[in-house]
Coordinates of C-alpha atoms and ligand atoms in Angstrom, one line a residue:
M1 CA 96.6 -40.2 139.2
P2 CA 93.8 -41.4 136.8
D3 CA 90.2 -40.7 137.4
F4 CA 88.4 -43.5 139.1
D5 CA 84.6 -43.8 139.7
Y6 CA 85.3 -45.7 143.0
Q7 CA 88.0 -46.3 145.5
L8 CA 86.9 -49.8 146.0
V9 CA 84.8 -52.3 143.9
V10 CA 84.0 -55.5 145.8
I11 CA 83.0 -58.6 143.8
G12 CA 80.8 -60.8 145.9
S13 CA 78.4 -59.9 148.8
G14 CA 79.0 -62.8 151.3
P15 CA 80.3 -62.2 154.8
G16 CA 83.6 -61.3 153.2
G17 CA 82.4 -58.9 150.6
Y18 CA 79.6 -57.0 152.4
V19 CA 81.6 -56.6 155.6
A20 CA 84.6 -55.2 153.7
A21 CA 82.3 -52.8 151.9
I22 CA 80.9 -51.5 155.2
R23 CA 84.3 -51.1 156.9
A24 CA 85.7 -49.4 153.8
A25 CA 82.8 -47.0 153.7
Q26 CA 83.2 -46.3 157.4
L27 CA 86.8 -45.4 156.6
G28 CA 85.6 -42.9 154.0
L29 CA 86.1 -44.9 150.8
K30 CA 83.7 -44.6 147.9
V31 CA 82.5 -48.2 147.4
A32 CA 80.4 -50.3 145.0
I33 CA 79.6 -54.0 145.5
V34 CA 78.8 -56.4 142.6
E35 CA 76.6 -59.4 143.2
K36 CA 75.5 -61.9 140.6
D37 CA 72.7 -63.5 142.7
A38 CA 69.3 -62.1 143.3
T39 CA 69.9 -61.4 147.0
L40 CA 72.9 -60.1 149.0
G41 CA 74.6 -62.1 151.7
G42 CA 76.4 -64.9 149.7
T43 CA 76.5 -68.5 150.6
C44 CA 76.3 -67.9 154.3
L45 CA 73.1 -66.0 154.5
N46 CA 71.3 -67.6 151.5
V47 CA 72.2 -71.3 151.4
G48 CA 74.7 -71.8 154.2
C49 CA 75.1 -70.8 157.8
I50 CA 71.7 -69.2 158.3
P51 CA 69.2 -71.6 156.6
S52 CA 71.0 -74.6 158.0
K53 CA 70.8 -73.2 161.5
A54 CA 67.1 -72.4 161.1
L55 CA 66.4 -76.0 160.2
L56 CA 68.7 -77.3 162.9
A57 CA 66.7 -75.2 165.4
S58 CA 63.3 -76.3 164.2
T59 CA 64.3 -80.0 164.1
E60 CA 66.0 -79.8 167.5
H61 CA 62.7 -78.5 169.0
L62 CA 60.9 -81.4 167.3
H63 CA 63.4 -84.0 168.6
F64 CA 63.2 -82.5 172.1
A65 CA 59.4 -82.5 172.0
R66 CA 59.3 -86.1 170.9
E67 CA 62.0 -87.5 173.2
R68 CA 62.1 -85.4 176.3
F69 CA 58.8 -83.6 176.8
A70 CA 57.3 -86.5 178.9
A71 CA 60.3 -86.4 181.3
H72 CA 59.6 -82.7 181.9
G73 CA 55.9 -83.4 182.6
I74 CA 54.7 -81.9 179.3
I75 CA 52.0 -84.0 177.6
A76 CA 51.9 -83.4 173.9
K77 CA 50.0 -86.4 172.5
E78 CA 50.4 -85.7 168.8
I79 CA 53.4 -84.2 167.4
S80 CA 53.6 -84.0 163.7
V81 CA 55.7 -82.1 161.1
D82 CA 54.6 -79.5 158.5
L83 CA 57.7 -79.5 156.4
G84 CA 56.3 -76.7 154.2
A85 CA 55.9 -74.4 157.3
M86 CA 59.3 -75.3 158.5
M87 CA 60.8 -74.3 155.2
K88 CA 58.7 -71.2 155.0
R89 CA 60.1 -70.1 158.4
K90 CA 63.6 -70.8 157.2
L91 CA 63.0 -68.6 154.1
E92 CA 61.7 -65.8 156.3
V93 CA 64.8 -66.0 158.5
V94 CA 67.0 -65.8 155.4
G95 CA 64.9 -62.9 154.0
K96 CA 65.2 -60.9 157.2
L97 CA 69.0 -61.2 157.1
T98 CA 69.6 -60.7 153.4
G99 CA 67.2 -57.7 153.6
G100 CA 69.3 -56.5 156.5
V101 CA 72.4 -56.5 154.3
G102 CA 70.6 -54.4 151.7
Y103 CA 69.6 -51.9 154.4
L104 CA 73.3 -51.7 155.6
M105 CA 74.5 -51.1 152.0
K106 CA 72.0 -48.1 151.8
K107 CA 72.9 -46.9 155.2
H108 CA 76.6 -46.7 154.3
K109 CA 76.0 -45.3 150.8
I110 CA 77.5 -48.4 149.1
E111 CA 76.3 -48.7 145.5
V112 CA 74.9 -52.2 144.8
V113 CA 75.6 -53.3 141.2
K114 CA 73.6 -56.4 140.3
G115 CA 75.3 -58.7 137.8
F116 CA 78.3 -60.9 137.1
G117 CA 81.6 -59.1 137.6
K118 CA 84.8 -59.9 135.8
L119 CA 88.2 -58.1 135.5
A120 CA 89.0 -56.3 132.3
D121 CA 92.3 -55.0 133.8
A122 CA 93.7 -54.2 137.2
H123 CA 91.5 -51.1 137.6
T124 CA 88.3 -52.1 135.7
V125 CA 85.4 -54.4 136.6
D126 CA 83.0 -55.3 133.8
V127 CA 79.5 -56.2 135.0
S128 CA 76.9 -57.9 132.9
A129 CA 73.3 -58.8 133.9
E130 CA 70.4 -60.2 132.0
G131 CA 68.1 -57.4 130.8
A132 CA 70.4 -54.6 131.9
A133 CA 73.1 -52.7 129.9
P134 CA 76.6 -53.8 130.6
R135 CA 78.6 -51.6 133.0
Q136 CA 82.3 -50.8 133.3
L137 CA 83.4 -49.8 136.8
K138 CA 86.7 -47.9 137.0
T139 CA 88.2 -48.3 140.5
Q140 CA 91.4 -47.7 142.5
N141 CA 91.1 -51.1 144.4
I142 CA 89.3 -54.3 143.6
L143 CA 88.4 -56.9 146.3
I144 CA 87.7 -60.5 145.2
A145 CA 85.3 -62.1 147.6
T146 CA 83.6 -64.6 145.3
G147 CA 83.5 -67.4 147.8
S148 CA 83.2 -71.1 147.1
V149 CA 80.9 -73.8 145.6
P150 CA 80.4 -77.5 146.5
I151 CA 82.9 -80.1 145.3
E152 CA 81.4 -82.7 142.9
L153 CA 82.7 -86.3 142.9
P154 CA 83.7 -87.3 139.3
F155 CA 81.6 -90.4 139.3
L156 CA 78.6 -88.8 141.0
K157 CA 77.4 -85.7 139.1
F158 CA 74.9 -83.5 140.9
D159 CA 71.4 -84.0 139.3
R160 CA 69.9 -82.0 142.2
K161 CA 67.2 -84.7 142.8
R162 CA 68.9 -88.0 143.7
V163 CA 72.4 -86.6 143.9
I164 CA 72.3 -83.4 145.9
N165 CA 74.6 -80.9 147.5
S166 CA 73.9 -78.6 150.5
D167 CA 72.0 -76.1 148.3
Q168 CA 69.3 -78.8 147.8
G169 CA 70.0 -80.4 151.2
I170 CA 68.5 -77.3 152.9
A171 CA 65.4 -77.3 150.7
L172 CA 64.0 -80.7 150.1
A173 CA 60.2 -80.7 149.6
E174 CA 59.7 -84.0 151.4
V175 CA 61.6 -86.2 153.8
P176 CA 63.4 -89.0 152.0
K177 CA 63.0 -92.5 153.4
S178 CA 66.7 -93.0 153.3
M179 CA 69.7 -90.7 152.8
L180 CA 73.3 -91.4 152.3
V181 CA 75.7 -88.6 153.2
I182 CA 79.3 -88.7 151.8
G183 CA 81.6 -86.8 154.1
A184 CA 81.4 -86.5 157.9
G185 CA 82.4 -82.9 158.1
A186 CA 80.3 -79.9 159.2
I187 CA 77.7 -80.1 156.4
G188 CA 77.3 -83.9 156.5
L189 CA 76.8 -83.9 160.3
E190 CA 74.6 -80.9 160.4
L191 CA 72.3 -81.7 157.5
G192 CA 72.5 -85.4 158.3
S193 CA 71.1 -84.5 161.8
V194 CA 68.3 -82.4 160.3
W195 CA 67.0 -85.1 158.0
R196 CA 67.5 -87.8 160.7
R197 CA 65.4 -85.8 163.1
L198 CA 62.7 -85.5 160.5
G199 CA 62.6 -89.3 160.1
A200 CA 65.0 -90.3 157.3
E201 CA 67.4 -93.2 157.8
V202 CA 70.7 -91.5 157.5
T203 CA 74.1 -93.2 156.8
V204 CA 77.2 -91.2 156.7
V205 CA 80.2 -92.5 154.7
E206 CA 83.6 -91.1 155.5
F207 CA 87.0 -92.1 154.3
L208 CA 88.8 -91.0 157.4
P209 CA 88.8 -93.1 160.6
R210 CA 86.7 -90.5 162.5
I211 CA 84.0 -88.0 162.1
A212 CA 84.7 -84.2 162.4
A213 CA 88.3 -85.1 161.7
V214 CA 89.5 -81.7 160.5
G215 CA 90.2 -79.3 163.3
F216 CA 88.4 -81.1 166.1
D217 CA 89.9 -83.1 169.0
A218 CA 89.7 -86.9 168.7
E219 CA 87.7 -87.1 172.0
T220 CA 85.2 -84.6 170.5
S221 CA 84.8 -86.9 167.5
K222 CA 84.1 -89.8 169.8
I223 CA 81.5 -88.1 171.9
L224 CA 79.8 -86.5 169.0
Q225 CA 79.6 -89.8 167.1
R226 CA 78.1 -91.5 170.2
N227 CA 75.4 -88.8 170.4
L228 CA 74.6 -88.9 166.7
E229 CA 74.4 -92.7 166.9
K230 CA 71.9 -92.3 169.8
L231 CA 69.9 -90.1 167.4
G232 CA 69.9 -93.0 164.9
M233 CA 72.5 -91.9 162.5
K234 CA 74.8 -94.6 161.1
F235 CA 78.5 -94.2 160.3
E236 CA 80.6 -96.1 157.9
L237 CA 84.2 -94.8 158.6
N238 CA 87.4 -95.7 156.8
T239 CA 85.2 -96.2 153.7
K240 CA 86.0 -95.1 150.2
I241 CA 83.2 -94.7 147.7
E242 CA 84.5 -95.5 144.2
S243 CA 81.4 -95.8 141.9
A244 CA 77.7 -95.0 141.8
Q245 CA 74.6 -95.9 140.0
V246 CA 71.8 -93.5 139.9
S247 CA 68.3 -94.4 138.7
E248 CA 64.7 -93.1 139.0
K249 CA 64.4 -95.4 142.1
G250 CA 67.4 -94.2 144.0
V251 CA 71.1 -94.4 144.3
E252 CA 73.6 -97.3 144.9
L253 CA 77.1 -96.5 145.9
K254 CA 79.9 -99.0 145.7
G255 CA 83.3 -98.8 147.4
S256 CA 85.6 -100.5 149.9
N257 CA 86.7 -100.5 153.5
A258 CA 89.3 -102.6 155.3
A259 CA 87.0 -105.7 155.2
G260 CA 86.6 -105.6 151.5
P261 CA 84.0 -104.2 149.0
V262 CA 80.9 -102.4 150.4
S263 CA 77.7 -101.1 148.8
F264 CA 74.9 -98.8 150.1
K265 CA 71.5 -98.0 148.7
A266 CA 69.3 -95.0 149.5
D267 CA 66.6 -92.7 148.0
I268 CA 69.0 -89.8 147.9
V269 CA 72.7 -89.0 148.4
L270 CA 74.0 -85.8 149.9
V271 CA 77.6 -85.1 148.7
A272 CA 79.4 -83.1 151.4
V273 CA 83.0 -83.7 150.7
G274 CA 84.1 -80.0 150.9
R275 CA 83.9 -76.8 148.8
K276 CA 86.2 -75.3 146.2
P277 CA 87.0 -71.7 145.5
F278 CA 84.8 -70.0 142.9
T279 CA 86.8 -68.0 140.3
T280 CA 85.0 -69.2 137.2
G281 CA 84.5 -66.4 134.7
L282 CA 86.3 -63.8 136.7
E283 CA 89.1 -63.6 134.1
L284 CA 91.7 -63.0 136.8
E285 CA 94.5 -63.5 134.2
K286 CA 93.5 -60.2 132.5
A287 CA 94.8 -58.4 135.5
G288 CA 97.6 -60.8 136.2
V289 CA 96.1 -62.2 139.5
K290 CA 97.8 -65.5 140.4
L291 CA 96.2 -68.6 141.9
T292 CA 97.8 -71.1 144.4
D293 CA 98.5 -74.7 143.3
R294 CA 95.1 -75.6 144.8
G295 CA 93.2 -73.0 142.8
R296 CA 92.7 -70.4 145.5
V297 CA 93.5 -66.8 144.9
A298 CA 97.1 -66.3 146.2
V299 CA 97.4 -63.5 148.8
N300 CA 100.0 -62.2 151.2
E301 CA 99.5 -61.6 154.9
H302 CA 97.6 -58.4 154.1
S303 CA 95.1 -60.2 151.7
Q304 CA 96.9 -58.5 148.8
T305 CA 97.1 -60.6 145.5
S306 CA 100.0 -60.6 143.1
V307 CA 98.6 -57.3 141.8
P308 CA 99.0 -54.7 144.6
N309 CA 95.6 -52.9 144.2
I310 CA 93.7 -56.2 143.9
W311 CA 92.8 -57.9 147.2
A312 CA 91.1 -61.2 148.0
I313 CA 89.5 -62.6 151.2
G314 CA 87.2 -65.4 152.4
D315 CA 86.6 -68.8 150.9
V316 CA 88.3 -67.9 147.6
T317 CA 91.6 -67.7 149.5
D318 CA 93.6 -70.1 151.7
G319 CA 92.5 -71.1 155.2
P320 CA 89.3 -72.5 156.7
M321 CA 86.1 -71.9 154.8
L322 CA 84.2 -70.1 157.6
A323 CA 82.0 -67.1 157.6
H324 CA 83.8 -65.5 160.6
K325 CA 87.2 -66.0 159.0
A326 CA 85.9 -64.1 155.9
H327 CA 84.4 -61.4 158.2
E328 CA 87.6 -60.8 160.1
E329 CA 89.6 -60.7 156.9
A330 CA 87.1 -58.2 155.5
V331 CA 87.6 -55.7 158.3
A332 CA 91.4 -56.1 158.1
V333 CA 91.6 -55.8 154.3
A334 CA 89.5 -52.6 154.3
E335 CA 91.8 -51.1 157.0
N336 CA 94.9 -52.1 155.1
M337 CA 93.5 -50.5 151.9
A338 CA 92.8 -47.3 153.9
G339 CA 96.4 -47.3 155.2
K340 CA 95.6 -48.7 158.6
P341 CA 97.2 -51.7 160.2
G342 CA 94.5 -54.4 159.7
H343 CA 95.4 -57.8 161.2
V344 CA 93.8 -61.3 161.5
N345 CA 95.0 -63.8 164.1
Y346 CA 94.9 -67.0 162.1
Q347 CA 96.0 -69.1 165.1
I348 CA 92.8 -68.4 167.0
I349 CA 89.9 -69.1 164.7
P350 CA 87.1 -71.1 166.4
G351 CA 85.3 -73.9 164.6
V352 CA 81.8 -75.2 165.4
I353 CA 79.6 -78.0 164.3
Y354 CA 76.0 -77.2 165.2
T355 CA 74.7 -80.7 165.9
A356 CA 73.1 -81.6 169.2
P357 CA 75.2 -81.4 171.3
E358 CA 77.4 -78.9 169.4
A359 CA 81.1 -79.3 169.0
A360 CA 83.4 -76.3 169.3
S361 CA 87.2 -76.1 169.0
V362 CA 89.9 -73.4 169.1
G363 CA 93.6 -73.7 168.9
L364 CA 95.6 -76.9 169.4
T365 CA 94.0 -80.3 169.8
E366 CA 95.5 -82.8 172.2
E367 CA 96.8 -84.9 169.2
E368 CA 98.4 -81.8 167.6
A369 CA 100.1 -81.0 170.9
K370 CA 101.5 -84.6 171.0
E371 CA 102.6 -84.5 167.3
K372 CA 104.5 -81.3 168.0
K373 CA 106.0 -82.9 171.2
L374 CA 104.7 -80.0 173.3
N375 CA 104.7 -80.4 177.0
V376 CA 101.0 -79.7 177.9
S377 CA 98.7 -80.1 180.8
V378 CA 95.1 -81.0 180.1
G379 CA 92.1 -80.2 182.2
K380 CA 88.7 -81.8 181.6
F381 CA 85.2 -81.5 183.0
S382 CA 82.0 -83.3 182.1
F383 CA 78.6 -81.6 182.0
T384 CA 77.2 -84.5 184.0
A385 CA 78.5 -82.7 187.1
N386 CA 77.3 -79.2 186.1
G387 CA 74.2 -78.0 187.9
R388 CA 72.7 -75.9 185.1
A389 CA 73.2 -78.7 182.6
I390 CA 71.4 -81.2 184.8
A391 CA 68.5 -78.7 185.4
A392 CA 68.3 -78.0 181.7
D393 CA 68.5 -81.7 180.6
T394 CA 71.7 -81.0 178.5
T395 CA 74.4 -83.1 180.2
D396 CA 76.0 -84.6 177.1
G397 CA 79.5 -83.3 176.6
F398 CA 82.6 -82.0 178.2
V399 CA 85.1 -79.1 178.3
K400 CA 88.8 -79.7 177.7
I401 CA 91.4 -77.0 178.2
I402 CA 95.0 -77.6 176.9
A403 CA 97.7 -75.4 178.5
D404 CA 101.4 -75.2 178.2
A405 CA 102.8 -77.3 181.1
K406 CA 105.4 -74.7 182.0
T407 CA 103.9 -71.3 181.3
D408 CA 100.2 -72.3 181.8
K409 CA 99.3 -70.3 178.6
V410 CA 96.1 -71.8 177.1
L411 CA 96.9 -73.3 173.7
G412 CA 93.5 -74.9 172.9
A413 CA 90.0 -75.5 174.1
H414 CA 87.5 -78.1 173.0
I415 CA 83.8 -78.1 174.1
V416 CA 81.0 -80.5 173.4
A417 CA 77.8 -79.1 174.8
S418 CA 74.3 -78.0 173.8
N419 CA 75.6 -74.4 173.6
A420 CA 79.3 -75.1 172.8
S421 CA 79.2 -72.4 170.0
E422 CA 78.6 -69.8 172.7
L423 CA 80.8 -71.3 175.5
I424 CA 83.9 -71.4 173.2
A425 CA 83.9 -67.5 172.9
E426 CA 85.3 -67.1 176.4
T427 CA 88.3 -69.3 175.7
V428 CA 88.8 -67.6 172.3
L429 CA 89.0 -64.2 174.1
L430 CA 91.3 -65.7 176.8
M431 CA 93.6 -66.9 174.0
E432 CA 93.5 -63.5 172.2
F433 CA 94.9 -62.1 175.4
S434 CA 97.5 -64.9 175.8
G435 CA 95.7 -65.9 179.0
S436 CA 96.5 -68.8 181.3
S437 CA 94.3 -71.6 182.7
E438 CA 94.9 -69.9 186.1
D439 CA 93.3 -66.7 184.7
L440 CA 90.2 -68.7 183.6
A441 CA 90.1 -70.6 186.9
R442 CA 90.1 -67.4 189.0
T443 CA 87.5 -65.7 186.9
I444 CA 84.1 -65.5 188.6
H445 CA 81.4 -67.3 186.6
A446 CA 77.7 -66.8 187.4
H447 CA 76.0 -69.8 189.0
P448 CA 74.3 -71.9 187.8
T449 CA 75.7 -71.7 184.3
M450 CA 77.1 -74.1 181.8
S451 CA 80.1 -71.8 181.6
E452 CA 81.1 -73.0 185.1
A453 CA 82.2 -76.2 183.4
V454 CA 84.8 -74.1 181.5
K455 CA 86.1 -72.7 184.8
E456 CA 86.2 -76.2 186.3
A457 CA 88.1 -77.6 183.3
A458 CA 90.6 -74.8 183.8
L459 CA 90.9 -75.7 187.5
A460 CA 91.3 -79.4 186.4
V461 CA 94.5 -78.3 184.5
D462 CA 96.3 -78.6 187.8
G463 CA 93.9 -81.1 189.4
R464 CA 91.9 -78.7 191.6
M465 CA 88.3 -79.3 190.3
L466 CA 85.8 -78.3 192.9
S467 CA 82.6 -79.9 191.5
A468 CA 83.8 -83.4 190.6
Ligands
FAD1 P1 80.3 -66.4 149.9 O1 79.5 -66.3 151.1 O2 80.3 -67.7 149.1 O3 79.9 -65.2 148.9 C1 80.4 -65.0 147.7 C2 79.4 -64.2 146.9 O4 80.1 -63.8 145.6 C3 78.2 -65.0 146.4 O5 77.0 -64.2 146.8 C4 78.3 -65.2 144.9 O6 77.1 -65.1 144.3 C5 79.1 -63.9 144.6 N1 79.9 -64.0 143.3 C6 80.8 -65.0 143.0 N2 81.4 -64.7 141.8 C7 80.8 -63.5 141.4 C8 81.0 -62.7 140.3 N3 81.9 -63.0 139.3 N4 80.3 -61.6 140.1 C9 79.4 -61.2 141.1 N5 79.2 -62.0 142.2 C10 79.9 -63.1 142.4 N6 80.4 -71.0 158.0 C11 80.4 -70.7 159.3 O7 81.3 -70.0 159.8 N7 79.4 -71.1 160.2 C12 78.4 -71.9 159.7 O8 77.6 -72.3 160.5 C13 78.4 -72.3 158.4 N8 77.5 -73.0 157.9 C14 77.5 -73.4 156.5 C15 76.5 -74.2 156.1 C16 76.5 -74.6 154.7 C17 75.4 -75.5 154.2 C18 77.4 -74.1 153.9 C19 77.4 -74.5 152.4 C20 78.4 -73.2 154.3 C21 78.5 -72.9 155.7 N9 79.5 -72.1 156.2 C22 79.5 -71.8 157.5 C23 80.6 -71.6 155.3 C24 80.3 -70.1 155.0 O9 79.0 -70.0 154.3 C25 81.4 -69.5 154.1 O10 82.6 -69.7 154.7 C26 81.2 -68.1 153.8 O11 79.9 -67.8 153.2 C27 82.3 -67.5 153.0 O12 82.1 -66.2 152.7 P2 82.6 -65.4 151.4 O13 82.2 -64.0 151.5 O14 84.0 -65.8 151.2 O15 81.9 -66.1 150.2
NAI2 P1 84.5 -80.6 155.2 O1 85.8 -80.3 154.6 O2 84.2 -80.0 156.5 O3 84.3 -82.1 155.4 C1 84.3 -83.0 154.3 C2 84.5 -84.4 154.8 O4 84.3 -85.3 153.7 C3 85.9 -84.7 155.4 O5 85.7 -85.4 156.6 C4 86.5 -85.6 154.3 O6 87.4 -86.5 154.9 C5 85.3 -86.3 153.7 N1 85.5 -86.7 152.3 C6 86.1 -86.1 151.3 N2 86.1 -86.8 150.2 C7 85.4 -88.0 150.5 C8 85.1 -89.1 149.8 N3 85.4 -89.2 148.5 N4 84.5 -90.1 150.4 C9 84.2 -90.0 151.7 N5 84.5 -89.0 152.5 C10 85.1 -87.9 151.9 O7 83.4 -80.1 154.1 P2 81.9 -79.9 154.1 O8 81.2 -80.6 155.3 O9 81.4 -80.2 152.8 O10 81.8 -78.3 154.3 C11 82.3 -77.4 153.4 C12 82.8 -76.2 154.0 O11 81.8 -75.4 154.6 C13 83.8 -76.5 155.1 O12 85.0 -75.7 154.9 C14 83.1 -76.1 156.4 O13 84.0 -75.5 157.3 C15 82.1 -75.1 155.9 N6 80.9 -75.3 156.8 C16 81.0 -74.8 158.1 C17 80.0 -75.1 158.9 C18 80.1 -74.6 160.3 O14 81.0 -73.8 160.6 N7 79.3 -75.1 161.2 C19 78.7 -75.7 158.5 C20 78.8 -76.2 157.2 C21 79.8 -75.9 156.3

């Protein structure tokens, strides 16, 4: 057995990399983590999940203050925005969490190696950083957790001023008068909401026939779109953008829909058409690590690449690009490396869009159930009949439970609600335990809570709702 400096070197410190490093250290492995950026935490903590949610929270308060305070008897005559202060708070939130990852690395005695990592061979990671001597880390295992980067459209190169991606979309210094968003997925809808609430005219262009089309139930898309239109966002669906002109004054996009050619003008365009795996410069070929046809690192069910001691998780591998997917894979891969039976249940990964109301989904949609010709029973309950929602002024949305018609096993849950991201967890747990709608219907829920709507939707699966 050759002499290694480490049992595991992780490349990338996002929710995949840093969590795997912690779990491996807990299991007694000697671990180093390599990160090219100035702070730990990856896309999620630095420019993704966390800063976007900080801005969503701030602007939701703003919107509520402007639109709903009066109905609650709160008189706030002048409400104005200090965008600088809002961005400063966002950075403080990010700093707290990225600092927290640094603390966790120290606590678990994980060595943080700053710099760009690449493979020299199956047991060697070369690290280079400006102003520091290059290092060579000899290791038993390597974990690739290098994440993803925004996709660029070939005719619309990012200039980071007029043509932006989410990295700039969470950090604009002023509110644009008008913003085009290409892509009605999670980024387009979340950041579109932020800038609309701050006063920009926002038009979202999407080539599919509905918003939130990937992973969400069609009814969710409908209700979400209706609510976002109420906010003032405009949607151009079934529309393909084919060319663009960018000038000092703004952006003009040209394309087509069923009615013929279309064009749109705005100050700025946010391109949110998905992300692609980031493997640039890793030199995977030097160790013989293979990619899939779509450029992701190919792995087996244990997150093992084509080279047995090299593993890969998170956005750089197949599956939904979500922080909690990376996180779960991180725990499982560390356990597999340590000879324990790590496992991820890929059938039950919740997805959330943090608009107002939020949309959350887990398992099968009604459309998927139909496509698969499954015999299902569907229960639905609207928040307009939920006491807590009425009291809290958050009645937009519904809960839908999809259960197998014969066995009653819950196969999917879809929630649109102000706190759908939290409410979905109950159904995720139920599905982890292969629970039935009857289990949910007979579980006592505190009153008054929004979660009672989940119970009512479960009762509705066989038509015995008690509150509507
Ligand atoms: P990443 O978080 O991308 O981390 C990869 C890290 O590797 C980076 O720090 C990178 O600098 C580093 N790296 C790459 N190559 C090298 C190298 N060669 N050497 C050294 N370091 C390297 N997901 C959710 O679940 N919920 C959300 O609310 C959510 N919101 C999002 C909002 C936005 C605007 C965006 C862009 C994404 C959002 N996501 C969200 C997705 C989420 O951020 C990703 O799924 C998650 O970060 C993936 O984790 P990861 O560890 O695979 O990769
Ligand atoms: P996405 O894949 O969620 O949505 C992209 C949308 O753009 C799709 O609806 C697609 O049909 C559309 N599209 C693609 N090309 C187009 C074109 N040329 N013209 C018009 N429309 C086009 O990608 P998004 O929103 O960029 O997010 C990237 C990743 O980050 C996703 O995997 C997402 O899961 C993750 N993310 C997750 C969040 C969350 O969990 N709340 C928040 C933000 C991002």
